[in-house]
Amino acid sequence: MKKLLRIDSSARQSDSISRQLADVLQARIEQQGAVTVQKRDLYYEELVKLGNEDQVNGYFTPADQQTEAQQHAVAGSNILATEFAQADEYLFAVPMYNFGVSAALKTYIDLISRVGVTFKYGEGFPIGLLENKKAYVIVVTGGTPLESDYDFVIPYLKVFLNFVGITNIEFIKAASTRNNIEQALIDAKNNINTLEIS
Ligand SMILES: Cc1cc2nc3c(=O)[nH]c(=O)nc-3n(C[C@H](O)[C@H](O)[C@H](O)COP(=O)(O)O)c2cc1C
């Protein structure tokens, strides 16, 4: 059965636009065929932040050579990176925070980018290990135009996903302001409802 990993990264819950849109898209994916859905809600889970030397050194030390402190420091990252690598599809719900992704999403990315799990080193350059995956990325702003000079969300996520090998990416964009929020939601939902889901 196909594994879908849904990653929410808004600090809002009930009024969150990215979550509303992700609910619509998740429902569409579920209608399409058998799928198991695993969820990560990045502001509402205890993510171990990348925050000490043992963790950094543990990232680059083979598991059988890690000190006990390193093993302990990378344990949370091991779980998240393995889970990410094992998914077939991804549904990212991404609000723009200060022109980029939220701190929680950046933290998550620092935890799942692991040598030997999501990428490896080729001759001097990294090679993504995640092949034949599909990512849906819902990006919501409060008015900053997406794919403009002020948008560091879409270009960053494209580079990151490509880096781990994910090249089949569908961006769903909702750049709304208070005045056109209703219309932006309708447009984004229409867009989701006409997406080709394989
Ligand atoms: C800390 C913070 C920073 C934000 N920065 C921006 C920004 O740089 N540009 C923008 O257009 N909207 C910005 N917004 C607005 C959010 O992108 C917008 O409210 C969006 O709907 C949030 O997603 P959500 O509805 O899923 O919570 C910011 C909101 C917060 C809370």
Tab-separated table of C-alpha atoms and ligand atoms in Angstrom:
chain	number	residue	atom	x	y	z
A	1	MET	CA	0.000	0.000	0.000
A	2	LYS	CA	1.171	3.511	-0.856
A	3	LYS	CA	2.555	5.501	2.076
A	4	LEU	CA	1.711	9.198	2.247
A	5	LEU	CA	3.603	11.366	4.693
A	6	ARG	CA	1.787	14.586	5.551
A	7	ILE	CA	3.900	17.351	7.052
A	8	ASP	CA	2.129	20.345	8.584
A	9	SER	CA	4.257	23.360	9.423
A	10	SER	CA	1.835	26.095	10.484
A	11	ALA	CA	1.810	27.293	14.080
A	12	ARG	CA	-1.936	27.877	13.666
A	13	GLN	CA	-4.450	25.093	13.968
A	14	SER	CA	-8.147	25.949	13.564
A	15	ASP	CA	-7.756	28.900	11.153
A	16	SER	CA	-4.812	27.585	9.202
A	17	ILE	CA	-5.245	27.915	5.444
A	18	SER	CA	-2.400	25.538	4.610
A	19	ARG	CA	-4.043	22.851	6.780
A	20	GLN	CA	-7.455	23.394	5.151
A	21	LEU	CA	-5.940	23.001	1.703
A	22	ALA	CA	-3.904	19.984	2.779
A	23	ASP	CA	-7.117	18.364	4.101
A	24	VAL	CA	-8.715	18.769	0.660
A	25	LEU	CA	-5.700	17.327	-1.121
A	26	GLN	CA	-5.297	14.481	1.373
A	27	ALA	CA	-8.953	13.534	0.825
A	28	ARG	CA	-8.380	13.490	-2.936
A	29	ILE	CA	-5.326	11.274	-2.614
A	30	GLU	CA	-7.234	8.917	-0.301
A	31	GLN	CA	-10.136	8.707	-2.785
A	32	GLN	CA	-7.736	7.672	-5.492
A	33	GLY	CA	-6.691	4.355	-3.932
A	34	ALA	CA	-5.414	2.531	-0.898
A	35	VAL	CA	-3.012	4.692	1.059
A	36	THR	CA	-1.712	4.839	4.620
A	37	VAL	CA	-1.250	8.334	5.990
A	38	GLN	CA	1.480	9.162	8.472
A	39	LYS	CA	1.418	12.689	9.934
A	40	ARG	CA	4.004	15.041	11.311
A	41	ASP	CA	2.767	18.283	12.828
A	42	LEU	CA	5.966	20.188	13.260
A	43	TYR	CA	4.892	22.887	15.731
A	44	TYR	CA	2.996	20.411	17.896
A	45	GLU	CA	5.565	17.684	18.323
A	46	GLU	CA	8.703	17.578	20.375
A	47	LEU	CA	11.273	17.751	17.609
A	48	VAL	CA	14.808	17.382	18.877
A	49	LYS	CA	16.475	20.476	17.476
A	50	LEU	CA	19.831	20.287	15.759
A	51	GLY	CA	21.513	21.737	18.768
A	52	ASN	CA	24.738	20.137	19.919
A	53	GLU	CA	28.098	18.878	18.799
A	54	ASP	CA	27.310	15.217	19.461
A	55	GLN	CA	24.384	15.423	17.065
A	56	VAL	CA	26.408	17.078	14.301
A	57	ASN	CA	29.332	14.678	14.703
A	58	GLY	CA	26.912	11.747	15.001
A	59	TYR	CA	25.411	12.686	11.635
A	60	PHE	CA	28.755	12.062	9.945
A	61	THR	CA	29.934	9.036	11.948
A	62	PRO	CA	28.901	5.490	10.918
A	63	ALA	CA	26.373	4.091	13.407
A	64	ASP	CA	28.709	1.346	14.674
A	65	GLN	CA	31.393	3.911	15.480
A	66	GLN	CA	29.232	6.501	17.241
A	67	THR	CA	29.825	7.248	20.919
A	68	GLU	CA	26.937	6.647	23.295
A	69	ALA	CA	26.334	10.393	23.459
A	70	GLN	CA	26.230	10.612	19.657
A	71	GLN	CA	23.814	7.670	19.418
A	72	HIS	CA	21.545	9.373	21.907
A	73	ALA	CA	21.803	12.736	20.125
A	74	VAL	CA	20.889	11.359	16.665
A	75	ALA	CA	18.112	8.992	17.799
A	76	GLY	CA	15.263	11.421	16.992
A	77	SER	CA	16.779	12.342	13.636
A	78	ASN	CA	17.199	8.637	12.782
A	79	ILE	CA	13.466	8.051	13.259
A	80	LEU	CA	12.385	11.078	11.202
A	81	ALA	CA	14.897	10.543	8.389
A	82	THR	CA	14.016	6.837	8.055
A	83	GLU	CA	10.304	7.591	8.078
A	84	PHE	CA	10.836	10.237	5.395
A	85	ALA	CA	12.892	7.859	3.248
A	86	GLN	CA	10.260	5.117	3.519
A	87	ALA	CA	7.320	7.248	2.324
A	88	ASP	CA	6.175	7.060	-1.288
A	89	GLU	CA	4.481	10.447	-1.416
A	90	TYR	CA	4.692	13.659	0.559
A	91	LEU	CA	2.128	16.323	1.313
A	92	PHE	CA	3.771	19.434	2.678
A	93	ALA	CA	1.534	22.205	4.056
A	94	VAL	CA	3.784	25.253	4.096
A	95	PRO	CA	3.034	28.768	5.309
A	96	MET	CA	5.494	31.507	4.374
A	97	TYR	CA	7.064	32.985	7.518
A	98	ASN	CA	9.224	36.047	6.880
A	99	PHE	CA	9.785	35.197	3.238
A	100	GLY	CA	10.976	31.651	3.908
A	101	VAL	CA	9.743	28.415	5.470
A	102	SER	CA	8.841	28.361	9.165
A	103	ALA	CA	11.544	27.603	11.730
A	104	ALA	CA	9.834	24.283	12.497
A	105	LEU	CA	10.043	23.167	8.868
A	106	LYS	CA	13.684	24.233	8.650
A	107	THR	CA	14.422	22.248	11.815
A	108	TYR	CA	12.693	19.208	10.333
A	109	ILE	CA	14.743	19.529	7.143
A	110	ASP	CA	17.922	19.648	9.253
A	111	LEU	CA	16.790	16.416	10.921
A	112	ILE	CA	15.870	14.437	7.799
A	113	SER	CA	18.889	15.367	5.660
A	114	ARG	CA	21.106	12.452	6.580
A	115	VAL	CA	24.025	10.849	4.796
A	116	GLY	CA	23.213	7.261	3.919
A	117	VAL	CA	19.474	7.713	4.505
A	118	THR	CA	18.213	10.525	2.285
A	119	PHE	CA	21.394	11.368	0.350
A	120	LYS	CA	24.918	10.108	-0.165
A	121	TYR	CA	28.150	11.639	-1.354
A	122	GLY	CA	29.200	10.982	-4.940
A	123	GLU	CA	32.584	12.125	-6.141
A	124	GLY	CA	32.554	15.404	-4.289
A	125	PHE	CA	28.877	16.112	-4.731
A	126	PRO	CA	25.739	14.867	-3.011
A	127	ILE	CA	23.357	12.400	-4.657
A	128	GLY	CA	19.746	12.073	-3.541
A	129	LEU	CA	18.685	8.583	-2.474
A	130	LEU	CA	14.917	9.061	-2.739
A	131	GLU	CA	13.887	7.888	-6.174
A	132	ASN	CA	10.437	7.566	-7.731
A	133	LYS	CA	8.719	9.679	-5.095
A	134	LYS	CA	6.125	12.388	-5.524
A	135	ALA	CA	5.788	15.561	-3.465
A	136	TYR	CA	2.783	17.845	-3.236
A	137	VAL	CA	3.697	21.172	-1.694
A	138	ILE	CA	0.986	23.629	-0.666
A	139	VAL	CA	2.471	27.087	-0.158
A	140	VAL	CA	0.441	29.825	1.506
A	141	THR	CA	1.387	33.474	2.006
A	142	GLY	CA	-0.364	36.515	3.409
A	143	GLY	CA	0.272	38.487	0.249
A	144	THR	CA	3.904	38.078	-0.758
A	145	PRO	CA	3.764	36.971	-4.388
A	146	LEU	CA	5.109	33.475	-4.894
A	147	GLU	CA	7.919	33.015	-7.407
A	148	SER	CA	8.818	36.685	-6.996
A	149	ASP	CA	12.154	38.020	-5.734
A	150	TYR	CA	10.683	37.948	-2.202
A	151	ASP	CA	9.824	34.262	-2.266
A	152	PHE	CA	12.429	32.045	-0.601
A	153	VAL	CA	9.967	29.197	-0.046
A	154	ILE	CA	9.459	27.656	-3.484
A	155	PRO	CA	13.089	27.981	-4.680
A	156	TYR	CA	14.388	26.608	-1.364
A	157	LEU	CA	12.021	23.641	-1.258
A	158	LYS	CA	12.760	22.836	-4.901
A	159	VAL	CA	16.495	22.741	-4.175
A	160	PHE	CA	16.042	20.727	-0.978
A	161	LEU	CA	13.700	18.145	-2.543
A	162	ASN	CA	15.948	17.772	-5.593
A	163	PHE	CA	18.931	17.361	-3.253
A	164	VAL	CA	17.339	14.271	-1.669
A	165	GLY	CA	16.302	12.960	-5.110
A	166	ILE	CA	12.675	14.101	-5.296
A	167	THR	CA	12.097	15.711	-8.674
A	168	ASN	CA	8.393	15.020	-9.202
A	169	ILE	CA	7.015	18.031	-7.347
A	170	GLU	CA	3.623	19.687	-7.602
A	171	PHE	CA	3.398	23.144	-6.031
A	172	ILE	CA	-0.079	24.391	-5.115
A	173	LYS	CA	0.058	28.124	-4.490
A	174	ALA	CA	-2.201	30.400	-2.454
A	175	ALA	CA	-0.793	33.903	-2.079
A	176	SER	CA	-3.696	35.665	-0.418
A	177	THR	CA	-4.280	38.960	1.315
A	178	ARG	CA	-7.008	39.713	3.839
A	179	ASN	CA	-9.126	41.187	1.032
A	180	ASN	CA	-8.989	38.235	-1.312
A	181	ILE	CA	-8.575	35.362	1.082
A	182	GLU	CA	-11.924	33.770	0.170
A	183	GLN	CA	-11.119	33.885	-3.541
A	184	ALA	CA	-7.583	32.595	-2.995
A	185	LEU	CA	-9.002	29.636	-1.082
A	186	ILE	CA	-11.566	28.888	-3.793
A	187	ASP	CA	-8.873	29.111	-6.490
A	188	ALA	CA	-6.489	26.844	-4.578
A	189	LYS	CA	-9.241	24.290	-3.884
A	190	ASN	CA	-10.237	24.311	-7.572
A	191	ASN	CA	-6.615	23.807	-8.451
A	192	ILE	CA	-6.381	20.838	-6.063
A	193	ASN	CA	-9.576	19.317	-7.438
A	194	THR	CA	-8.247	19.375	-10.984
A	195	LEU	CA	-4.791	17.975	-10.130
A	196	GLU	CA	-3.854	14.713	-11.732
A	197	ILE	CA	-3.372	12.254	-8.871
A	198	SER	CA	-1.716	9.003	-9.901
B	1	LIG	C1	5.626	34.604	11.873
B	1	LIG	C2	4.881	34.890	10.597
B	1	LIG	C3	5.555	35.412	9.524
B	1	LIG	C4	4.884	35.660	8.333
B	1	LIG	N1	5.577	36.138	7.267
B	1	LIG	C5	4.934	36.367	6.097
B	1	LIG	C6	5.643	36.836	4.948
B	1	LIG	O1	6.850	37.024	4.945
B	1	LIG	N2	4.939	37.057	3.823
B	1	LIG	C7	3.598	36.845	3.740
B	1	LIG	O2	2.998	37.065	2.691
B	1	LIG	N3	2.912	36.361	4.799
B	1	LIG	C8	3.545	36.128	5.957
B	1	LIG	N4	2.847	35.636	7.029
B	1	LIG	C9	1.417	35.311	6.855
B	1	LIG	C10	1.201	33.832	6.605
B	1	LIG	O3	1.984	33.337	5.524
B	1	LIG	C11	-0.269	33.590	6.296
B	1	LIG	O4	-1.041	34.048	7.400
B	1	LIG	C12	-0.567	32.141	6.018
B	1	LIG	O5	-1.967	32.015	5.842
B	1	LIG	C13	-0.104	31.270	7.161
B	1	LIG	O6	-0.439	29.914	6.934
B	1	LIG	P1	-1.595	29.212	7.794
B	1	LIG	O7	-2.883	29.947	7.416
B	1	LIG	O8	-1.605	27.800	7.374
B	1	LIG	O9	-1.281	29.414	9.231
B	1	LIG	C14	3.493	35.392	8.224
B	1	LIG	C15	2.819	34.858	9.328
B	1	LIG	C16	3.498	34.609	10.503
B	1	LIG	C17	2.750	34.006	11.676
